[in-house]
Amino acid sequence: MLVIPCPFCGPREEVEFACGGEAGPPRPADPGALDDAAWTAWLWGRVNRKGPQVETWWHQAGCGRWFLVARDTRDDRVLAAWPIGAPAPAGLGLAEPGP
Amino acid sequence: MRQPFRLATGGRIDRSRPIEVRLDGERLQGFQGDTLASAILARGIRLVGRSFKRHRPRGILTAGPEEPNALLRVERGPGRVDPNARATLVELVPGLSASTQNAWPSLRHDLAGLFDRAAAFLPAGFYYKTFFRPGWAWYRLFEPAIRRLAGLGRAPETADPDRYLHRHVHCDLLVVGGGPAGLRAAGLAARAGARVILADERPAPGGGLLDTGTAGPRIEGLPAAAWLERLLGELEGAGELVRLSRTTVEALHPSGHALLLERVADHLQEPDPRLPRERLWQVRPRAVLLATGRLERPLLFPDNDRPGILLAGAARAYLAGQAVLVGRDLVVAAFDDSAYAAALELAAAGARVHALVDPRGEPGPLAGAAEAAGLRLLSRWAPVGSEGGPGLRAVRLAPLDRTGRPDGRRERTIPCDALLVAGGWTPAVQLWAQAGGGLAWDPAAAAFLPTRGPSWLRIAGAAAGARTLAEALAQADRATAELLAGLGLAPPPAEPLPAIEEPVPAPSTPPWALPETWRRDPKSTFVDFQNDVSVADIELAVREGFALPEHAKRWTTAGMATDQGKTSAPATLALLAAAAGRPIEELAPTTMRPPWTPVSFGALAGVHRGDLFRPIRTAPLHAWAAARGAVFEDVGNWKRPTAFPRPGESLEAAAAREARAVRTGVGLFDASTLGAFDVQGPDAATFLDRIWTIDVAGLPVGRCRYGLVLKDDGTVLDDGVVCRLAPNRFLLSTTTGGAARLYAWLERWAQTEWPNLRVWITPVAEGRAVIAVQGPRSRLLLRRAASGVDLSPEAFPHMAWRDGKIAGVAARIFRVSFTGETAFELHVPASRAEEVIDTLLRLGPDLEPTPYGLEAMHLLRLEKGYILVGHETDGTVTPRDLGLERLLAPGKDFVGKRSLDLAEHRRPDRPRLVGLLPLDPTALPAVGGQLVERAEPGAPPLGRVSSAGRSPTLGRTIALGLVRGDRARPGERLTVFAADRPPLEVELCAPCFLDPEGVRLRG
Ligand SMILES: [Zn+2]
């Protein structure tokens, strides 16, 4: 079981959280302007990276806040966590999020 | 004394405390300090089980957790039953009763042993090939028969009365293994100020040193046992050190999280009711040192599985620990020096060693001692077979030529009652690998040794490949210093390593190095004892194309079951490599997963069983409903009334009566379990407009609107009513089952996608109760209790809300209906709910207000064709599939909208919601049944039945279903096909059976 460092509460057991999956690029402002291929690429396309990956997590049984977590998918190491809208900590070896 | 193999002195047993237990109903004597295995060996019993597939007789092989053969069913009283208990770990306590498994009718006369004669027909992959088709034969015929004959113990049938607890702790350093390396490391770290937990699987500290005797190392001039005592004395007061014995580290995750299983009570001579049976520790250490030791390997030769053939190290352990000789007349096979020590120690204890064979040309440092002790050493000899039935009576030995080929003409058969085998050592690297540590094949050790691992993890001692005690202690010192530095703790004051007298072992010959010794009968040369996998099976796997370790494991089952290949893993890999003609370096060991040894379900469940298994939620009117004879059902964690049957009335009759009452009079329904969310803020309307399919921005204050919530792929997630309380404030009334999911959904969009919207979402269901008053006389009834609100249809139309008082209690009243009748929902404080509903009952005896339950509610909504999320939707259904295009507001974007325009969602054969009328109006279509053209094999499915019921209003059965859109024409006839039901013809119609114009609703 992981320990997730909630940026608002501090480190807590994984059971308090729900993982929202890989953080993709923002939802297109005008989905109607996209053709089927571009829309479904945003909708379904995920990188599923082997290595550090940015994910959304929800502190469901805690503060109720969604935030971002960098987790290394090779060894489950949680590298950092930060609030939505804040810049990702430097030096995590993160690729650009999303497809 | 009926313990012919017990010595009069020695061992760590308490001869003043004799214990009697039962084995297969017969009396078995031992002492405190015995295990079941040592007591069995002391009694001279050899046969302890039949093997998994071929039912070959098997005996005790090891003295530890790796035991593949001696799996017994152990009972400690009613309900206290462990199948597959390893006899080597079960400590003897009074009242214990053990029985052998997997034999019928008895261990000695096992009829299924005939399987072994048919071994030629039971090669690896036999089940896969033979029973692949037809499926029904597998499930009805073969599988039950095979499960009776093959397999391990039976699961207990009664509830386990024992208690199991969980404990969560943090520490600086977790040391795994209580051998010399672990003890040394724990002492150093504790003295350096670290908070240390030392977890040791064994009952007493000392690890492998406990298994040595006169041929073991002398430390500081002391025998191992005496030095250990001194070391343990020094550990007392060595700082913050928690020492756990009988505690197995079952899992070490890459995050550092460790799972420890402590066996608290099974060994107690007097049960202590205050103690749990087992305790599961969840430890979060900052650093971990593994000193997990090593496991000895058996040898490969025909009939190498005969009872009486034991590991040399196990023979030493039974002598040192319980003063038991595993045999009186021994042959010893030394592919490793461990066997020399065993031969010397057992000979000194009175056993006769008839031959000591060593395939190696250059015997090791103990050869001289062996010859000095008068042991007959046969250099360049090896075992090539065994005889007996079922216990060992003789071993066949042959000299080897320079290529390792046995010379059959010079073969000798030596009578004996035990053969001690030493095939070298496998470092116990399972936890290392679980945590993400690397492994590489080391040719000198003929084993996979640790390479690089996580920064917080080190491994030392025999587990890291140390061959001597001195090397193990030096490794422990180094690893501890590195971990302490990582923790920011000052390294411990230098402590000199003790002076140790011990022989440096000569390189061993791996068991798989002499293939000619088993060439005569590879089918009876066993690699994996627990799964009956022979050398021939491994070779067959390679011929069949399963040459990679992970594939071969699945195909042969080598490395599976309770021992997870602890004694077989390297041999399996080496044989695979040899059969495939590849160097073993190129093969990776199969993935090592938790747990290290079997863990009881009780320990995993902890206190979360019975009433504590999951929470039970009850609505504010639960007690009220119970007092009125409600029968409850589980809906998620909720208990909800199914119906309120009168004495002697069936549930079905009660539901029909309740539904009729709603259609003709007035019904009362507890809808408090519905989700309720208060959404407010300047951007609340904008936010809800993006989430709901309907026009929210245009909704006037005082009005409600029903709509859908979609996922962005266009499928229905939930449905519910949006009520505008104020320009910037809304109340959402949503489904019971979807409430938690919807809350997560709302928060997720608000926080992650649109954090700039000023909107706050609050779940408000907990504090309020919802009483639905439904039926043509609902207004009549409410008028008698209401004040401060005009209930007339003109002032209070359908889909509006008003504030008022009911029975003097402040209520928010909503005109929403899930029955198709004129209806009011009263939202009142939960604490006043009983008062309100009792007043309604009291004020309207002439109107016969009728409490109704879920079953009537389902019938009523079914008559109207109202969808129920989870019945008509299944995660693949869009609003268009449901015929709910009218709920898709034009001129705005909402989540899911774009996907509805995808070509896939516009296909004419998308499912479509329809009504279904059985041609036989008394027959009930099976929910989940497939809709087909004709009930015949291979008929393509055209849809499914989603809801069905007996409509009391229409006096017939009705159903809803989803049918391929190009076949969903009213009047079309299809057949409902469901397992174990006669085919049922239905006619399609519009999905609304009553009042399609909604006249009753707006009344
Ligand atoms: Zn938090």
PDB file of C-alpha atoms in Angstrom, chain B residues 167-329:
ATOM      1  CA  ARG B 167      -1.436  -3.471  13.858  1.00  0.00           C
ATOM      2  CA  HIS B 168       0.029  -0.480  12.042  1.00  0.00           C
ATOM      3  CA  VAL B 169       3.483   0.758  13.022  1.00  0.00           C
ATOM      4  CA  HIS B 170       6.348   2.879  11.789  1.00  0.00           C
ATOM      5  CA  CYS B 171      10.045   2.294  12.482  1.00  0.00           C
ATOM      6  CA  ASP B 172      13.441   3.372  11.241  1.00  0.00           C
ATOM      7  CA  LEU B 173      14.746  -0.061  10.386  1.00  0.00           C
ATOM      8  CA  LEU B 174      13.034  -3.373   9.817  1.00  0.00           C
ATOM      9  CA  VAL B 175      15.407  -6.322  10.052  1.00  0.00           C
ATOM     10  CA  VAL B 176      14.036  -9.490   8.503  1.00  0.00           C
ATOM     11  CA  GLY B 177      15.521 -12.682   9.857  1.00  0.00           C
ATOM     12  CA  GLY B 178      16.753 -13.574  13.331  1.00  0.00           C
ATOM     13  CA  GLY B 179      19.911 -15.367  12.298  1.00  0.00           C
ATOM     14  CA  PRO B 180      23.379 -14.137  13.211  1.00  0.00           C
ATOM     15  CA  ALA B 181      23.414 -11.448  10.481  1.00  0.00           C
ATOM     16  CA  GLY B 182      19.995 -10.121  11.476  1.00  0.00           C
ATOM     17  CA  LEU B 183      20.775 -10.143  15.201  1.00  0.00           C
ATOM     18  CA  ARG B 184      24.072  -8.372  14.630  1.00  0.00           C
ATOM     19  CA  ALA B 185      22.471  -5.711  12.429  1.00  0.00           C
ATOM     20  CA  ALA B 186      19.571  -5.120  14.803  1.00  0.00           C
ATOM     21  CA  GLY B 187      21.952  -4.652  17.736  1.00  0.00           C
ATOM     22  CA  LEU B 188      24.178  -2.224  15.861  1.00  0.00           C
ATOM     23  CA  ALA B 189      21.258  -0.152  14.594  1.00  0.00           C
ATOM     24  CA  ALA B 190      19.502  -0.012  17.954  1.00  0.00           C
ATOM     25  CA  ARG B 191      22.690   1.118  19.657  1.00  0.00           C
ATOM     26  CA  ALA B 192      23.037   3.828  17.006  1.00  0.00           C
ATOM     27  CA  GLY B 193      19.646   5.181  18.083  1.00  0.00           C
ATOM     28  CA  ALA B 194      17.433   3.719  15.368  1.00  0.00           C
ATOM     29  CA  ARG B 195      13.962   2.432  16.183  1.00  0.00           C
ATOM     30  CA  VAL B 196      14.298  -1.174  15.085  1.00  0.00           C
ATOM     31  CA  ILE B 197      11.878  -4.050  14.524  1.00  0.00           C
ATOM     32  CA  LEU B 198      13.459  -7.470  14.167  1.00  0.00           C
ATOM     33  CA  ALA B 199      11.070 -10.005  12.663  1.00  0.00           C
ATOM     34  CA  ASP B 200      12.041 -13.645  12.889  1.00  0.00           C
ATOM     35  CA  GLU B 201      10.056 -16.477  11.389  1.00  0.00           C
ATOM     36  CA  ARG B 202      11.380 -19.048  13.845  1.00  0.00           C
ATOM     37  CA  PRO B 203      10.272 -19.570  17.456  1.00  0.00           C
ATOM     38  CA  ALA B 204      13.743 -18.833  18.808  1.00  0.00           C
ATOM     39  CA  PRO B 205      16.465 -16.487  17.572  1.00  0.00           C
ATOM     40  CA  GLY B 206      19.590 -17.864  15.951  1.00  0.00           C
ATOM     41  CA  GLY B 207      18.523 -18.739  12.428  1.00  0.00           C
ATOM     42  CA  GLY B 208      20.656 -21.357  10.712  1.00  0.00           C
ATOM     43  CA  LEU B 209      23.070 -21.446  13.654  1.00  0.00           C
ATOM     44  CA  LEU B 210      20.393 -23.256  15.648  1.00  0.00           C
ATOM     45  CA  ASP B 211      20.550 -26.104  13.161  1.00  0.00           C
ATOM     46  CA  THR B 212      24.247 -26.764  13.658  1.00  0.00           C
ATOM     47  CA  GLY B 213      25.861 -29.087  16.164  1.00  0.00           C
ATOM     48  CA  THR B 214      29.330 -30.412  16.813  1.00  0.00           C
ATOM     49  CA  ALA B 215      30.424 -29.723  13.236  1.00  0.00           C
ATOM     50  CA  GLY B 216      29.185 -26.145  13.361  1.00  0.00           C
ATOM     51  CA  PRO B 217      31.295 -23.031  13.850  1.00  0.00           C
ATOM     52  CA  ARG B 218      32.908 -22.072  17.154  1.00  0.00           C
ATOM     53  CA  ILE B 219      32.678 -18.383  17.918  1.00  0.00           C
ATOM     54  CA  GLU B 220      34.944 -16.636  20.371  1.00  0.00           C
ATOM     55  CA  GLY B 221      35.862 -20.136  21.468  1.00  0.00           C
ATOM     56  CA  LEU B 222      32.228 -20.959  22.236  1.00  0.00           C
ATOM     57  CA  PRO B 223      29.828 -23.370  20.580  1.00  0.00           C
ATOM     58  CA  ALA B 224      27.199 -21.575  18.500  1.00  0.00           C
ATOM     59  CA  ALA B 225      24.443 -21.945  21.104  1.00  0.00           C
ATOM     60  CA  ALA B 226      26.532 -20.415  23.891  1.00  0.00           C
ATOM     61  CA  TRP B 227      27.661 -17.505  21.728  1.00  0.00           C
ATOM     62  CA  LEU B 228      24.077 -16.872  20.666  1.00  0.00           C
ATOM     63  CA  GLU B 229      23.058 -16.608  24.293  1.00  0.00           C
ATOM     64  CA  ARG B 230      25.747 -14.012  24.890  1.00  0.00           C
ATOM     65  CA  LEU B 231      24.694 -12.066  21.799  1.00  0.00           C
ATOM     66  CA  LEU B 232      21.064 -12.068  22.904  1.00  0.00           C
ATOM     67  CA  GLY B 233      22.096 -10.844  26.339  1.00  0.00           C
ATOM     68  CA  GLU B 234      23.819  -7.901  24.689  1.00  0.00           C
ATOM     69  CA  LEU B 235      20.673  -7.091  22.761  1.00  0.00           C
ATOM     70  CA  GLU B 236      18.778  -6.502  25.990  1.00  0.00           C
ATOM     71  CA  GLY B 237      18.810  -2.776  26.573  1.00  0.00           C
ATOM     72  CA  ALA B 238      20.393  -2.111  23.185  1.00  0.00           C
ATOM     73  CA  GLY B 239      18.027   0.794  22.535  1.00  0.00           C
ATOM     74  CA  GLU B 240      14.621   0.811  20.942  1.00  0.00           C
ATOM     75  CA  LEU B 241      14.435  -2.727  19.610  1.00  0.00           C
ATOM     76  CA  VAL B 242      11.215  -4.721  19.155  1.00  0.00           C
ATOM     77  CA  ARG B 243      11.961  -8.392  18.656  1.00  0.00           C
ATOM     78  CA  LEU B 244       9.179 -10.461  17.120  1.00  0.00           C
ATOM     79  CA  SER B 245       9.495 -14.215  16.955  1.00  0.00           C
ATOM     80  CA  ARG B 246       7.194 -16.551  14.984  1.00  0.00           C
ATOM     81  CA  THR B 247       6.728 -13.529  12.753  1.00  0.00           C
ATOM     82  CA  THR B 248       7.058 -13.943   9.025  1.00  0.00           C
ATOM     83  CA  VAL B 249       7.547 -11.007   6.709  1.00  0.00           C
ATOM     84  CA  GLU B 250       5.163 -12.090   4.001  1.00  0.00           C
ATOM     85  CA  ALA B 251       5.386  -9.089   1.722  1.00  0.00           C
ATOM     86  CA  LEU B 252       7.807  -6.275   1.093  1.00  0.00           C
ATOM     87  CA  HIS B 253       6.436  -3.857  -1.447  1.00  0.00           C
ATOM     88  CA  PRO B 254       8.461  -1.510  -3.642  1.00  0.00           C
ATOM     89  CA  SER B 255       7.084   1.373  -1.573  1.00  0.00           C
ATOM     90  CA  GLY B 256       8.753  -0.139   1.493  1.00  0.00           C
ATOM     91  CA  HIS B 257       5.469  -1.188   3.032  1.00  0.00           C
ATOM     92  CA  ALA B 258       5.935  -4.538   4.803  1.00  0.00           C
ATOM     93  CA  LEU B 259       3.344  -7.064   5.865  1.00  0.00           C
ATOM     94  CA  LEU B 260       4.231  -9.221   8.861  1.00  0.00           C
ATOM     95  CA  LEU B 261       2.302 -12.208  10.093  1.00  0.00           C
ATOM     96  CA  GLU B 262       2.808 -12.908  13.794  1.00  0.00           C
ATOM     97  CA  ARG B 263       1.598 -16.284  15.036  1.00  0.00           C
ATOM     98  CA  VAL B 264       0.634 -15.280  18.535  1.00  0.00           C
ATOM     99  CA  ALA B 265      -1.243 -18.143  20.129  1.00  0.00           C
ATOM    100  CA  ASP B 266      -0.980 -21.460  18.294  1.00  0.00           C
ATOM    101  CA  HIS B 267       2.138 -22.512  20.177  1.00  0.00           C
ATOM    102  CA  LEU B 268       0.850 -21.667  23.653  1.00  0.00           C
ATOM    103  CA  GLN B 269       0.597 -24.699  25.910  1.00  0.00           C
ATOM    104  CA  GLU B 270      -2.257 -22.975  27.775  1.00  0.00           C
ATOM    105  CA  PRO B 271      -4.616 -20.999  25.534  1.00  0.00           C
ATOM    106  CA  ASP B 272      -4.969 -17.358  26.599  1.00  0.00           C
ATOM    107  CA  PRO B 273      -8.387 -15.978  25.653  1.00  0.00           C
ATOM    108  CA  ARG B 274      -7.054 -12.435  25.795  1.00  0.00           C
ATOM    109  CA  LEU B 275      -4.721 -13.007  22.878  1.00  0.00           C
ATOM    110  CA  PRO B 276      -5.588 -13.041  19.189  1.00  0.00           C
ATOM    111  CA  ARG B 277      -4.548 -16.109  17.266  1.00  0.00           C
ATOM    112  CA  GLU B 278      -2.540 -14.139  14.743  1.00  0.00           C
ATOM    113  CA  ARG B 279      -1.595 -10.534  14.279  1.00  0.00           C
ATOM    114  CA  LEU B 280      -1.006  -8.899  10.936  1.00  0.00           C
ATOM    115  CA  TRP B 281       1.505  -6.082  11.186  1.00  0.00           C
ATOM    116  CA  GLN B 282       1.568  -3.358   8.588  1.00  0.00           C
ATOM    117  CA  VAL B 283       4.981  -1.815   9.025  1.00  0.00           C
ATOM    118  CA  ARG B 284       6.221   1.321   7.359  1.00  0.00           C
ATOM    119  CA  PRO B 285       9.961   1.210   7.893  1.00  0.00           C
ATOM    120  CA  ARG B 286      12.306   3.890   6.604  1.00  0.00           C
ATOM    121  CA  ALA B 287      14.893   1.239   5.814  1.00  0.00           C
ATOM    122  CA  VAL B 288      14.938  -2.541   5.571  1.00  0.00           C
ATOM    123  CA  LEU B 289      17.702  -5.055   6.041  1.00  0.00           C
ATOM    124  CA  LEU B 290      17.035  -8.538   4.741  1.00  0.00           C
ATOM    125  CA  ALA B 291      18.887 -11.348   6.476  1.00  0.00           C
ATOM    126  CA  THR B 292      16.541 -14.011   5.216  1.00  0.00           C
ATOM    127  CA  GLY B 293      19.028 -16.872   4.975  1.00  0.00           C
ATOM    128  CA  ARG B 294      19.024 -19.675   2.473  1.00  0.00           C
ATOM    129  CA  LEU B 295      17.260 -22.908   1.552  1.00  0.00           C
ATOM    130  CA  GLU B 296      18.931 -26.210   0.805  1.00  0.00           C
ATOM    131  CA  ARG B 297      18.266 -28.019  -2.459  1.00  0.00           C
ATOM    132  CA  PRO B 298      17.323 -31.668  -2.893  1.00  0.00           C
ATOM    133  CA  LEU B 299      19.059 -33.868  -5.487  1.00  0.00           C
ATOM    134  CA  LEU B 300      17.832 -35.167  -8.821  1.00  0.00           C
ATOM    135  CA  PHE B 301      17.839 -38.918  -9.430  1.00  0.00           C
ATOM    136  CA  PRO B 302      15.109 -41.497 -10.114  1.00  0.00           C
ATOM    137  CA  ASP B 303      12.750 -41.971  -7.153  1.00  0.00           C
ATOM    138  CA  ASN B 304      14.358 -39.058  -5.336  1.00  0.00           C
ATOM    139  CA  ASP B 305      11.004 -38.401  -3.633  1.00  0.00           C
ATOM    140  CA  ARG B 306      10.821 -41.551  -1.537  1.00  0.00           C
ATOM    141  CA  PRO B 307       9.936 -41.021   2.148  1.00  0.00           C
ATOM    142  CA  GLY B 308      13.179 -41.218   4.111  1.00  0.00           C
ATOM    143  CA  ILE B 309      15.113 -38.972   1.754  1.00  0.00           C
ATOM    144  CA  LEU B 310      15.728 -35.694   3.582  1.00  0.00           C
ATOM    145  CA  LEU B 311      17.848 -32.607   3.211  1.00  0.00           C
ATOM    146  CA  ALA B 312      21.128 -32.888   5.094  1.00  0.00           C
ATOM    147  CA  GLY B 313      20.520 -29.543   6.769  1.00  0.00           C
ATOM    148  CA  ALA B 314      17.104 -30.744   7.947  1.00  0.00           C
ATOM    149  CA  ALA B 315      18.691 -33.828   9.515  1.00  0.00           C
ATOM    150  CA  ARG B 316      21.065 -31.535  11.433  1.00  0.00           C
ATOM    151  CA  ALA B 317      18.185 -29.296  12.474  1.00  0.00           C
ATOM    152  CA  TYR B 318      16.128 -32.194  13.911  1.00  0.00           C
ATOM    153  CA  LEU B 319      19.175 -33.440  15.799  1.00  0.00           C
ATOM    154  CA  ALA B 320      20.175 -30.044  17.182  1.00  0.00           C
ATOM    155  CA  GLY B 321      16.637 -28.886  17.866  1.00  0.00           C
ATOM    156  CA  GLN B 322      14.676 -31.895  19.025  1.00  0.00           C
ATOM    157  CA  ALA B 323      17.304 -34.600  19.567  1.00  0.00           C
ATOM    158  CA  VAL B 324      15.763 -36.700  16.816  1.00  0.00           C
ATOM    159  CA  LEU B 325      17.718 -38.933  14.471  1.00  0.00           C
ATOM    160  CA  VAL B 326      16.051 -38.968  11.069  1.00  0.00           C
ATOM    161  CA  GLY B 327      17.457 -42.475  10.579  1.00  0.00           C
ATOM    162  CA  ARG B 328      19.701 -45.040  12.212  1.00  0.00           C
ATOM    163  CA  ASP B 329      21.283 -46.372   9.040  1.00  0.00           C
TER     164      ASP B 329
END
